[in-house]
PDB file of C-alpha atoms in Angstrom:
ATOM      1  CA  UNK P   1      31.887 -27.235 -30.247  1.00 50.00           C
ATOM      2  CA  UNK P   2      30.849 -24.710 -32.842  1.00 45.00           C
ATOM      3  CA  UNK P   3      27.333 -26.197 -32.982  1.00 48.00           C
ATOM      4  CA  UNK P   4      27.130 -26.175 -29.183  1.00 47.00           C
ATOM      5  CA  UNK P   5      28.045 -22.467 -29.076  1.00 49.00           C
ATOM      6  CA  UNK P   6      25.450 -21.684 -31.754  1.00 48.00           C
ATOM      7  CA  UNK P   7      22.834 -23.641 -29.817  1.00 43.00           C
ATOM      8  CA  UNK P   8      23.687 -21.823 -26.568  1.00 49.00           C
ATOM      9  CA  UNK P   9      23.550 -18.414 -28.255  1.00 47.00           C
ATOM     10  CA  UNK P  10      20.183 -19.323 -29.783  1.00 43.00           C
ATOM     11  CA  UNK P  11      18.818 -20.276 -26.354  1.00 42.00           C
ATOM     12  CA  UNK P  12      20.155 -17.021 -24.889  1.00 42.00           C
ATOM     13  CA  UNK P  13      18.479 -15.001 -27.634  1.00 41.00           C
ATOM     14  CA  UNK P  14      15.172 -16.797 -27.114  1.00 42.00           C
ATOM     15  CA  UNK P  15      15.407 -16.195 -23.381  1.00 41.00           C
ATOM     16  CA  UNK P  16      16.084 -12.484 -23.886  1.00 42.00           C
ATOM     17  CA  UNK P  17      13.260 -12.111 -26.384  1.00 39.00           C
ATOM     18  CA  UNK P  18      10.806 -13.872 -24.071  1.00 41.00           C
ATOM     19  CA  UNK P  19      11.728 -11.888 -20.947  1.00 45.00           C
ATOM     20  CA  UNK P  20       8.698  -9.684 -21.431  1.00 45.00           C
ATOM     21  CA  UNK P  21       6.359 -12.673 -21.639  1.00 49.00           C
ATOM     22  CA  UNK P  22       7.866 -15.194 -19.192  1.00 64.00           C
ATOM     23  CA  UNK P  23       6.726 -15.632 -15.592  1.00 68.00           C
ATOM     24  CA  UNK P  24       9.342 -13.619 -13.709  1.00 71.00           C
ATOM     25  CA  UNK P  25       9.378 -15.220 -10.248  1.00 76.00           C
ATOM     26  CA  UNK P  26      11.228 -18.214  -8.836  1.00 82.00           C
ATOM     27  CA  UNK P  27       9.432 -20.805  -6.688  1.00 83.00           C
ATOM     28  CA  UNK P  28      10.730 -19.130  -3.524  1.00 88.00           C
ATOM     29  CA  UNK P  29       9.544 -15.680  -4.597  1.00 89.00           C
ATOM     30  CA  UNK P  30       6.170 -17.093  -5.648  1.00 90.00           C
ATOM     31  CA  UNK P  31       5.806 -18.786  -2.239  1.00 92.00           C
ATOM     32  CA  UNK P  32       6.536 -15.473  -0.451  1.00 93.00           C
ATOM     33  CA  UNK P  33       4.040 -13.584  -2.635  1.00 93.00           C
ATOM     34  CA  UNK P  34       1.330 -16.238  -2.183  1.00 94.00           C
ATOM     35  CA  UNK P  35       1.868 -16.242   1.605  1.00 94.00           C
ATOM     36  CA  UNK P  36       1.834 -12.439   1.931  1.00 95.00           C
ATOM     37  CA  UNK P  37      -1.321 -11.939  -0.153  1.00 95.00           C
ATOM     38  CA  UNK P  38      -3.086 -14.929   1.486  1.00 95.00           C
ATOM     39  CA  UNK P  39      -2.436 -13.495   4.969  1.00 95.00           C
ATOM     40  CA  UNK P  40      -3.610 -10.049   3.796  1.00 95.00           C
ATOM     41  CA  UNK P  41      -6.747 -11.554   2.232  1.00 95.00           C
ATOM     42  CA  UNK P  42      -7.703 -13.669   5.268  1.00 94.00           C
ATOM     43  CA  UNK P  43      -6.831 -11.144   8.000  1.00 93.00           C
ATOM     44  CA  UNK P  44      -8.018  -8.154   6.009  1.00 93.00           C
ATOM     45  CA  UNK P  45     -11.319  -9.814   5.167  1.00 93.00           C
ATOM     46  CA  UNK P  46     -12.053 -10.726   8.795  1.00 93.00           C
ATOM     47  CA  UNK P  47     -10.971  -7.247   9.961  1.00 92.00           C
ATOM     48  CA  UNK P  48     -13.101  -5.412   7.374  1.00 92.00           C
ATOM     49  CA  UNK P  49     -16.238  -7.473   8.105  1.00 92.00           C
ATOM     50  CA  UNK P  50     -15.829  -7.163  11.897  1.00 91.00           C
ATOM     51  CA  UNK P  51     -15.093  -3.428  11.723  1.00 89.00           C
ATOM     52  CA  UNK P  52     -18.167  -2.929   9.509  1.00 88.00           C
ATOM     53  CA  UNK P  53     -20.381  -4.369  12.277  1.00 88.00           C
ATOM     54  CA  UNK P  54     -18.664  -2.121  14.861  1.00 86.00           C
ATOM     55  CA  UNK P  55     -19.179   0.998  12.715  1.00 83.00           C
ATOM     56  CA  UNK P  56     -22.870   0.227  12.114  1.00 82.00           C
ATOM     57  CA  UNK P  57     -23.474   0.330  15.885  1.00 82.00           C
ATOM     58  CA  UNK P  58     -21.806   3.749  16.283  1.00 75.00           C
ATOM     59  CA  UNK P  59     -24.124   6.773  16.492  1.00 67.00           C
ATOM     60  CA  UNK P  60     -21.541   9.552  16.142  1.00 65.00           C
ATOM     61  CA  UNK P  61     -19.773  10.283  12.877  1.00 67.00           C
ATOM     62  CA  UNK P  62     -16.446  11.833  13.837  1.00 69.00           C
ATOM     63  CA  UNK P  63     -13.717  12.626  11.316  1.00 69.00           C
ATOM     64  CA  UNK P  64     -11.728   9.651  12.629  1.00 73.00           C
ATOM     65  CA  UNK P  65     -14.739   7.333  12.197  1.00 79.00           C
ATOM     66  CA  UNK P  66     -15.214   8.624   8.641  1.00 80.00           C
ATOM     67  CA  UNK P  67     -11.534   7.903   7.903  1.00 80.00           C
ATOM     68  CA  UNK P  68     -11.953   4.347   9.249  1.00 84.00           C
ATOM     69  CA  UNK P  69     -15.068   3.838   7.074  1.00 86.00           C
ATOM     70  CA  UNK P  70     -13.000   4.877   4.052  1.00 87.00           C
ATOM     71  CA  UNK P  71     -10.248   2.481   5.166  1.00 90.00           C
ATOM     72  CA  UNK P  72     -12.786  -0.363   5.161  1.00 91.00           C
ATOM     73  CA  UNK P  73     -13.812   0.599   1.608  1.00 91.00           C
ATOM     74  CA  UNK P  74     -10.288   0.887   0.216  1.00 92.00           C
ATOM     75  CA  UNK P  75      -9.189  -2.366   1.906  1.00 94.00           C
ATOM     76  CA  UNK P  76     -12.250  -4.133   0.487  1.00 93.00           C
ATOM     77  CA  UNK P  77     -11.432  -2.930  -3.041  1.00 92.00           C
ATOM     78  CA  UNK P  78      -7.908  -4.307  -2.766  1.00 94.00           C
ATOM     79  CA  UNK P  79      -9.103  -7.604  -1.254  1.00 94.00           C
ATOM     80  CA  UNK P  80     -11.446  -8.050  -4.235  1.00 94.00           C
ATOM     81  CA  UNK P  81      -8.400  -8.107  -6.565  1.00 93.00           C
ATOM     82  CA  UNK P  82      -6.197 -10.353  -4.371  1.00 94.00           C
ATOM     83  CA  UNK P  83      -7.703 -13.723  -5.520  1.00 95.00           C
ATOM     84  CA  UNK P  84      -6.758 -12.858  -9.119  1.00 93.00           C
ATOM     85  CA  UNK P  85      -3.178 -12.175  -8.013  1.00 92.00           C
ATOM     86  CA  UNK P  86      -3.066 -15.470  -6.124  1.00 93.00           C
ATOM     87  CA  UNK P  87      -4.449 -17.318  -9.151  1.00 92.00           C
ATOM     88  CA  UNK P  88      -1.614 -15.875 -11.261  1.00 91.00           C
ATOM     89  CA  UNK P  89       1.145 -16.652  -8.752  1.00 91.00           C
ATOM     90  CA  UNK P  90      -0.103 -20.237  -8.307  1.00 91.00           C
ATOM     91  CA  UNK P  91      -0.723 -21.049 -11.993  1.00 88.00           C
ATOM     92  CA  UNK P  92       2.092 -18.815 -13.346  1.00 87.00           C
ATOM     93  CA  UNK P  93      -0.176 -17.692 -16.167  1.00 86.00           C
ATOM     94  CA  UNK P  94      -2.552 -14.730 -16.516  1.00 85.00           C
ATOM     95  CA  UNK P  95      -5.839 -16.033 -17.970  1.00 87.00           C
ATOM     96  CA  UNK P  96      -7.762 -12.742 -17.791  1.00 85.00           C
ATOM     97  CA  UNK P  97      -7.590  -9.707 -20.081  1.00 83.00           C
ATOM     98  CA  UNK P  98      -4.494  -7.463 -19.977  1.00 80.00           C
ATOM     99  CA  UNK P  99      -6.779  -4.480 -19.201  1.00 80.00           C
ATOM    100  CA  UNK P 100      -7.941  -6.229 -16.037  1.00 85.00           C
ATOM    101  CA  UNK P 101      -4.286  -6.953 -15.230  1.00 84.00           C
ATOM    102  CA  UNK P 102      -3.625  -3.196 -15.274  1.00 83.00           C
ATOM    103  CA  UNK P 103      -6.562  -2.598 -12.912  1.00 85.00           C
ATOM    104  CA  UNK P 104      -5.410  -5.318 -10.485  1.00 88.00           C
ATOM    105  CA  UNK P 105      -1.844  -4.011 -10.652  1.00 86.00           C
ATOM    106  CA  UNK P 106      -2.861  -0.376 -10.163  1.00 85.00           C
ATOM    107  CA  UNK P 107      -5.180  -1.238  -7.251  1.00 89.00           C
ATOM    108  CA  UNK P 108      -2.229  -2.095  -4.976  1.00 91.00           C
ATOM    109  CA  UNK P 109      -0.760   1.378  -5.533  1.00 89.00           C
ATOM    110  CA  UNK P 110      -4.125   3.156  -5.170  1.00 89.00           C
ATOM    111  CA  UNK P 111      -4.745   1.204  -1.955  1.00 92.00           C
ATOM    112  CA  UNK P 112      -1.319   2.047  -0.538  1.00 92.00           C
ATOM    113  CA  UNK P 113      -1.541   5.816  -1.069  1.00 90.00           C
ATOM    114  CA  UNK P 114      -5.198   6.142  -0.041  1.00 90.00           C
ATOM    115  CA  UNK P 115      -4.468   4.145   3.139  1.00 91.00           C
ATOM    116  CA  UNK P 116      -1.479   6.408   3.776  1.00 91.00           C
ATOM    117  CA  UNK P 117      -3.710   9.477   3.249  1.00 88.00           C
ATOM    118  CA  UNK P 118      -6.415   8.224   5.649  1.00 86.00           C
ATOM    119  CA  UNK P 119      -3.751   7.399   8.269  1.00 89.00           C
ATOM    120  CA  UNK P 120      -2.326  10.923   8.049  1.00 88.00           C
ATOM    121  CA  UNK P 121      -5.823  12.473   8.291  1.00 83.00           C
ATOM    122  CA  UNK P 122      -6.654  10.330  11.347  1.00 83.00           C
ATOM    123  CA  UNK P 123      -3.387  11.208  13.098  1.00 86.00           C
ATOM    124  CA  UNK P 124      -3.713  14.933  12.367  1.00 83.00           C
ATOM    125  CA  UNK P 125      -7.280  14.968  13.736  1.00 78.00           C
ATOM    126  CA  UNK P 126      -6.202  13.092  16.877  1.00 79.00           C
ATOM    127  CA  UNK P 127      -3.338  15.550  17.396  1.00 81.00           C
ATOM    128  CA  UNK P 128      -5.691  18.526  16.935  1.00 77.00           C
ATOM    129  CA  UNK P 129      -7.820  17.058  19.723  1.00 73.00           C
ATOM    130  CA  UNK P 130      -4.695  16.647  21.873  1.00 73.00           C
ATOM    131  CA  UNK P 131      -3.289  20.160  21.381  1.00 73.00           C
ATOM    132  CA  UNK P 132      -6.628  22.021  21.427  1.00 69.00           C
ATOM    133  CA  UNK P 133      -8.097  19.904  24.267  1.00 54.00           C
ATOM    134  CA  UNK P 134     -11.234  19.098  22.310  1.00 52.00           C
ATOM    135  CA  UNK P 135     -13.297  16.070  23.259  1.00 52.00           C
ATOM    136  CA  UNK P 136     -13.868  15.118  19.637  1.00 54.00           C
ATOM    137  CA  UNK P 137     -13.941  16.532  16.139  1.00 51.00           C
ATOM    138  CA  UNK P 138     -17.231  15.768  14.433  1.00 53.00           C
ATOM    139  CA  UNK P 139     -18.943  16.623  11.200  1.00 53.00           C
ATOM    140  CA  UNK P 140     -22.023  18.739  11.938  1.00 51.00           C
ATOM    141  CA  UNK P 141     -24.061  16.634   9.531  1.00 58.00           C
ATOM    142  CA  UNK P 142     -23.630  13.209   8.030  1.00 62.00           C
ATOM    143  CA  UNK P 143     -23.882  14.880   4.630  1.00 65.00           C
ATOM    144  CA  UNK P 144     -20.597  16.702   5.344  1.00 63.00           C
ATOM    145  CA  UNK P 145     -18.852  13.411   6.108  1.00 66.00           C
ATOM    146  CA  UNK P 146     -20.225  11.880   2.896  1.00 72.00           C
ATOM    147  CA  UNK P 147     -19.187  14.971   0.894  1.00 73.00           C
ATOM    148  CA  UNK P 148     -15.629  14.926   2.300  1.00 72.00           C
ATOM    149  CA  UNK P 149     -15.261  11.214   1.524  1.00 74.00           C
ATOM    150  CA  UNK P 150     -16.801  11.620  -1.925  1.00 78.00           C
ATOM    151  CA  UNK P 151     -14.341  14.448  -2.717  1.00 78.00           C
ATOM    152  CA  UNK P 152     -11.388  12.113  -2.087  1.00 77.00           C
ATOM    153  CA  UNK P 153     -12.861   9.309  -4.192  1.00 79.00           C
ATOM    154  CA  UNK P 154     -13.844  11.670  -7.029  1.00 81.00           C
ATOM    155  CA  UNK P 155     -10.243  12.963  -7.156  1.00 79.00           C
ATOM    156  CA  UNK P 156      -9.020   9.368  -7.419  1.00 75.00           C
ATOM    157  CA  UNK P 157     -11.545   8.482 -10.138  1.00 76.00           C
ATOM    158  CA  UNK P 158     -10.970  11.652 -12.174  1.00 76.00           C
ATOM    159  CA  UNK P 159      -7.204  12.165 -11.872  1.00 71.00           C
ATOM    160  CA  UNK P 160      -5.622   8.834 -10.922  1.00 70.00           C
ATOM    161  CA  UNK P 161      -7.642   6.036 -12.523  1.00 67.00           C
ATOM    162  CA  UNK P 162      -7.692   7.436 -16.115  1.00 69.00           C
ATOM    163  CA  UNK P 163      -3.928   8.057 -16.011  1.00 67.00           C
ATOM    164  CA  UNK P 164      -3.252   4.523 -14.784  1.00 66.00           C
ATOM    165  CA  UNK P 165      -5.634   2.950 -17.292  1.00 61.00           C
ATOM    166  CA  UNK P 166      -4.420   4.821 -20.376  1.00 61.00           C
ATOM    167  CA  UNK P 167      -0.742   5.461 -19.584  1.00 60.00           C
ATOM    168  CA  UNK P 168       0.065   2.364 -17.498  1.00 61.00           C
ATOM    169  CA  UNK P 169       1.813  -0.245 -19.627  1.00 57.00           C
ATOM    170  CA  UNK P 170       2.076   1.805 -22.812  1.00 59.00           C
ATOM    171  CA  UNK P 171       5.863   1.488 -23.129  1.00 56.00           C
ATOM    172  CA  UNK P 172       6.264  -1.582 -25.311  1.00 55.00           C
ATOM    173  CA  UNK P 173       3.998  -4.550 -25.934  1.00 57.00           C
ATOM    174  CA  UNK P 174       3.064  -6.953 -23.144  1.00 62.00           C
ATOM    175  CA  UNK P 175       2.109 -10.600 -23.410  1.00 68.00           C
ATOM    176  CA  UNK P 176      -1.508 -11.460 -22.540  1.00 73.00           C
ATOM    177  CA  UNK P 177      -0.464 -14.416 -20.343  1.00 78.00           C
ATOM    178  CA  UNK P 178       1.901 -12.331 -18.203  1.00 79.00           C
ATOM    179  CA  UNK P 179       0.891  -9.725 -15.631  1.00 79.00           C
ATOM    180  CA  UNK P 180       2.487  -7.142 -13.310  1.00 71.00           C
ATOM    181  CA  UNK P 181       5.497  -6.535 -15.584  1.00 72.00           C
ATOM    182  CA  UNK P 182       5.191  -2.817 -16.290  1.00 64.00           C
ATOM    183  CA  UNK P 183       8.752  -1.925 -15.276  1.00 65.00           C
ATOM    184  CA  UNK P 184       9.595  -0.458 -18.696  1.00 65.00           C
ATOM    185  CA  UNK P 185       7.610   2.639 -17.698  1.00 68.00           C
ATOM    186  CA  UNK P 186      10.389   3.482 -15.231  1.00 70.00           C
ATOM    187  CA  UNK P 187      12.801   4.096 -18.094  1.00 71.00           C
ATOM    188  CA  UNK P 188      10.985   7.360 -18.840  1.00 74.00           C
ATOM    189  CA  UNK P 189      12.555  10.356 -17.115  1.00 80.00           C
ATOM    190  CA  UNK P 190       9.170  11.859 -16.184  1.00 78.00           C
ATOM    191  CA  UNK P 191       8.092   8.598 -14.500  1.00 78.00           C
ATOM    192  CA  UNK P 192      11.432   8.420 -12.675  1.00 83.00           C
ATOM    193  CA  UNK P 193      11.027  11.996 -11.426  1.00 86.00           C
ATOM    194  CA  UNK P 194       7.470  11.278 -10.228  1.00 84.00           C
ATOM    195  CA  UNK P 195       8.630   8.148  -8.385  1.00 86.00           C
ATOM    196  CA  UNK P 196      11.527   9.963  -6.687  1.00 90.00           C
ATOM    197  CA  UNK P 197       9.172  12.773  -5.627  1.00 91.00           C
ATOM    198  CA  UNK P 198       6.710  10.292  -4.085  1.00 91.00           C
ATOM    199  CA  UNK P 199       9.542   8.392  -2.329  1.00 93.00           C
ATOM    200  CA  UNK P 200      10.945  11.581  -0.762  1.00 94.00           C
ATOM    201  CA  UNK P 201       7.449  12.799   0.230  1.00 93.00           C
ATOM    202  CA  UNK P 202       6.486   9.496   1.909  1.00 93.00           C
ATOM    203  CA  UNK P 203       9.834   9.261   3.738  1.00 95.00           C
ATOM    204  CA  UNK P 204       9.679  12.875   4.972  1.00 95.00           C
ATOM    205  CA  UNK P 205       6.024  12.660   6.072  1.00 94.00           C
ATOM    206  CA  UNK P 206       6.760   9.402   7.931  1.00 94.00           C
ATOM    207  CA  UNK P 207       9.698  11.020   9.780  1.00 94.00           C
ATOM    208  CA  UNK P 208       7.538  14.030  10.725  1.00 94.00           C
ATOM    209  CA  UNK P 209       4.701  11.774  11.953  1.00 93.00           C
ATOM    210  CA  UNK P 210       7.065   9.665  14.058  1.00 93.00           C
ATOM    211  CA  UNK P 211       8.896  12.691  15.458  1.00 93.00           C
ATOM    212  CA  UNK P 212       5.673  14.477  16.403  1.00 91.00           C
ATOM    213  CA  UNK P 213       4.193  11.369  18.031  1.00 90.00           C
ATOM    214  CA  UNK P 214       7.347  10.821  20.105  1.00 90.00           C
ATOM    215  CA  UNK P 215       7.230  14.513  21.147  1.00 89.00           C
ATOM    216  CA  UNK P 216       3.591  14.089  22.282  1.00 86.00           C
ATOM    217  CA  UNK P 217       4.397  10.884  24.182  1.00 85.00           C
ATOM    218  CA  UNK P 218       7.286  12.594  26.001  1.00 85.00           C
ATOM    219  CA  UNK P 219       5.040  15.563  26.828  1.00 84.00           C
ATOM    220  CA  UNK P 220       2.285  13.293  28.175  1.00 80.00           C
ATOM    221  CA  UNK P 221       4.719  11.151  30.171  1.00 80.00           C
ATOM    222  CA  UNK P 222       6.188  14.248  31.863  1.00 80.00           C
ATOM    223  CA  UNK P 223       2.737  15.563  32.785  1.00 77.00           C
ATOM    224  CA  UNK P 224       1.488  12.200  34.034  1.00 72.00           C
ATOM    225  CA  UNK P 225       4.740  10.909  35.534  1.00 70.00           C
ATOM    226  CA  UNK P 226       3.121   9.357  38.619  1.00 68.00           C
ATOM    227  CA  UNK P 227       0.104   7.647  37.017  1.00 68.00           C
ATOM    228  CA  UNK P 228       1.458   7.177  33.486  1.00 66.00           C
ATOM    229  CA  UNK P 229       0.645   3.479  32.906  1.00 66.00           C
ATOM    230  CA  UNK P 230      -2.889   3.739  34.262  1.00 65.00           C
ATOM    231  CA  UNK P 231      -3.902   6.908  32.425  1.00 69.00           C
ATOM    232  CA  UNK P 232      -6.165   6.620  29.382  1.00 71.00           C
ATOM    233  CA  UNK P 233      -4.600   9.594  27.590  1.00 72.00           C
ATOM    234  CA  UNK P 234      -1.168   7.933  27.516  1.00 73.00           C
ATOM    235  CA  UNK P 235      -2.556   4.724  25.998  1.00 75.00           C
ATOM    236  CA  UNK P 236      -4.567   6.745  23.467  1.00 75.00           C
ATOM    237  CA  UNK P 237      -1.298   8.244  22.232  1.00 78.00           C
ATOM    238  CA  UNK P 238       0.405   4.840  22.243  1.00 79.00           C
ATOM    239  CA  UNK P 239      -2.401   3.550  19.990  1.00 80.00           C
ATOM    240  CA  UNK P 240      -1.565   6.341  17.532  1.00 82.00           C
ATOM    241  CA  UNK P 241       1.751   4.576  17.069  1.00 86.00           C
ATOM    242  CA  UNK P 242      -0.167   1.673  15.448  1.00 85.00           C
ATOM    243  CA  UNK P 243      -0.775   3.836  12.363  1.00 87.00           C
ATOM    244  CA  UNK P 244       2.860   4.966  12.225  1.00 92.00           C
ATOM    245  CA  UNK P 245       4.154   1.411  12.760  1.00 91.00           C
ATOM    246  CA  UNK P 246       2.026   0.154   9.845  1.00 91.00           C
ATOM    247  CA  UNK P 247       3.505   2.915   7.645  1.00 93.00           C
ATOM    248  CA  UNK P 248       7.073   2.066   8.726  1.00 94.00           C
ATOM    249  CA  UNK P 249       6.647  -1.734   8.409  1.00 93.00           C
ATOM    250  CA  UNK P 250       4.415  -1.950   5.322  1.00 93.00           C
ATOM    251  CA  UNK P 251       4.951   1.201   3.222  1.00 94.00           C
ATOM    252  CA  UNK P 252       8.427   2.575   3.938  1.00 94.00           C
ATOM    253  CA  UNK P 253      10.485  -0.538   2.928  1.00 94.00           C
ATOM    254  CA  UNK P 254       8.818  -0.559  -0.508  1.00 94.00           C
ATOM    255  CA  UNK P 255       9.625   3.112  -1.118  1.00 93.00           C
ATOM    256  CA  UNK P 256      13.225   2.868   0.083  1.00 93.00           C
ATOM    257  CA  UNK P 257      13.852  -0.196  -2.092  1.00 92.00           C
ATOM    258  CA  UNK P 258      12.050   1.523  -4.970  1.00 90.00           C
ATOM    259  CA  UNK P 259      14.742   4.231  -5.048  1.00 89.00           C
ATOM    260  CA  UNK P 260      17.449   1.543  -5.444  1.00 89.00           C
ATOM    261  CA  UNK P 261      15.329  -0.437  -7.923  1.00 88.00           C
ATOM    262  CA  UNK P 262      14.832   2.529 -10.269  1.00 86.00           C
ATOM    263  CA  UNK P 263      18.600   3.128 -10.410  1.00 85.00           C
ATOM    264  CA  UNK P 264      19.653  -0.513 -10.906  1.00 80.00           C
ATOM    265  CA  UNK P 265      16.653  -2.178 -12.591  1.00 76.00           C
ATOM    266  CA  UNK P 266      18.617  -2.855 -15.792  1.00 72.00           C
ATOM    267  CA  UNK P 267      21.562  -4.419 -13.915  1.00 69.00           C
ATOM    268  CA  UNK P 268      19.814  -7.413 -12.348  1.00 66.00           C
ATOM    269  CA  UNK P 269      16.633  -9.196 -13.492  1.00 69.00           C
ATOM    270  CA  UNK P 270      15.897 -10.457  -9.961  1.00 79.00           C
ATOM    271  CA  UNK P 271      15.274  -6.893  -8.747  1.00 84.00           C
ATOM    272  CA  UNK P 272      11.862  -7.017 -10.416  1.00 84.00           C
ATOM    273  CA  UNK P 273      10.880  -9.960  -8.195  1.00 85.00           C
ATOM    274  CA  UNK P 274      12.281  -8.238  -5.105  1.00 88.00           C
ATOM    275  CA  UNK P 275      10.220  -5.158  -5.984  1.00 89.00           C
ATOM    276  CA  UNK P 276       7.071  -7.336  -6.135  1.00 90.00           C
ATOM    277  CA  UNK P 277       7.896  -8.830  -2.709  1.00 92.00           C
ATOM    278  CA  UNK P 278       8.260  -5.368  -1.140  1.00 93.00           C
ATOM    279  CA  UNK P 279       5.020  -4.325  -2.869  1.00 93.00           C
ATOM    280  CA  UNK P 280       3.228  -7.335  -1.341  1.00 93.00           C
ATOM    281  CA  UNK P 281       4.192  -6.019   2.125  1.00 94.00           C
ATOM    282  CA  UNK P 282       1.980  -2.983   1.493  1.00 94.00           C
ATOM    283  CA  UNK P 283      -1.052  -5.291   1.224  1.00 94.00           C
ATOM    284  CA  UNK P 284      -0.422  -6.446   4.815  1.00 94.00           C
ATOM    285  CA  UNK P 285      -1.652  -3.023   5.952  1.00 93.00           C
ATOM    286  CA  UNK P 286      -5.129  -4.589   5.532  1.00 92.00           C
ATOM    287  CA  UNK P 287      -4.477  -6.311   8.880  1.00 92.00           C
ATOM    288  CA  UNK P 288      -4.794  -2.937  10.668  1.00 89.00           C
ATOM    289  CA  UNK P 289      -8.586  -3.182  11.081  1.00 88.00           C
ATOM    290  CA  UNK P 290      -8.265  -6.641  12.619  1.00 88.00           C
ATOM    291  CA  UNK P 291      -5.655  -5.275  15.033  1.00 85.00           C
ATOM    292  CA  UNK P 292      -7.917  -2.323  15.955  1.00 82.00           C
ATOM    293  CA  UNK P 293     -10.800  -4.694  16.720  1.00 81.00           C
ATOM    294  CA  UNK P 294      -8.649  -7.106  18.760  1.00 82.00           C
ATOM    295  CA  UNK P 295      -7.006  -4.281  20.737  1.00 75.00           C
ATOM    296  CA  UNK P 296     -10.326  -2.584  21.458  1.00 68.00           C
ATOM    297  CA  UNK P 297      -9.317   0.607  19.635  1.00 59.00           C
TER     298      UNK P 297
END
């Protein structure tokens, strides 16, 4: 009995010491992650390619069109990293460099917040058109559209990417064969504060977007009470809900769970896998372009 207890304690110690290097997910969790990223890769790829052909044929370069072009770019960058994620989830071993793991890991977060930003810009522009009764908001020159887009990407490259590359994964040593296990960073109070700030900001902005869109829909429905279902303006506002629905379905669950995860991450090891599952939902936002094409938006 004494030898059995010693053997069990030795196994427990080995398990604890290898937590940072072991593949974290169960077969069920791996299956969910593989499915989510496969759907995002297939649907997002088809949507991005199809939307690219649609955009090439367009003569005007409105602010909304520019935002959609940037969406195609940011979706494409994420989709480039998805096969490496799938390779890891299938083989349960990271065979690439740990630096590349950080880039692949960070890309999901960069994609999520840039997509969120472009959604907000698109909605605000559409609402400006609605309230000011403008036919469209256009850049006076294509150079202005390129400059505005470049400004966003330069901010990401200068302020976000270096921070993620140099600070991401610095708390403790990580095994080269394991990826996407940078949860130790959340133990730092500054990182916790930043995460809580982002969670509150995303939740508040989402509530404001939804509330304002509902207000506009009510206003339109009252003005067009007799011919509501046949009026183009009503359906244009309904299509705005697509952006908000993607935010609520894909982005909001991750942020709400994130608040719980930060508080209880040391209590249950499985929370790390649950966090990855909620993060994989954000990649499904890549399906938006396919939906726009299919719905004729």
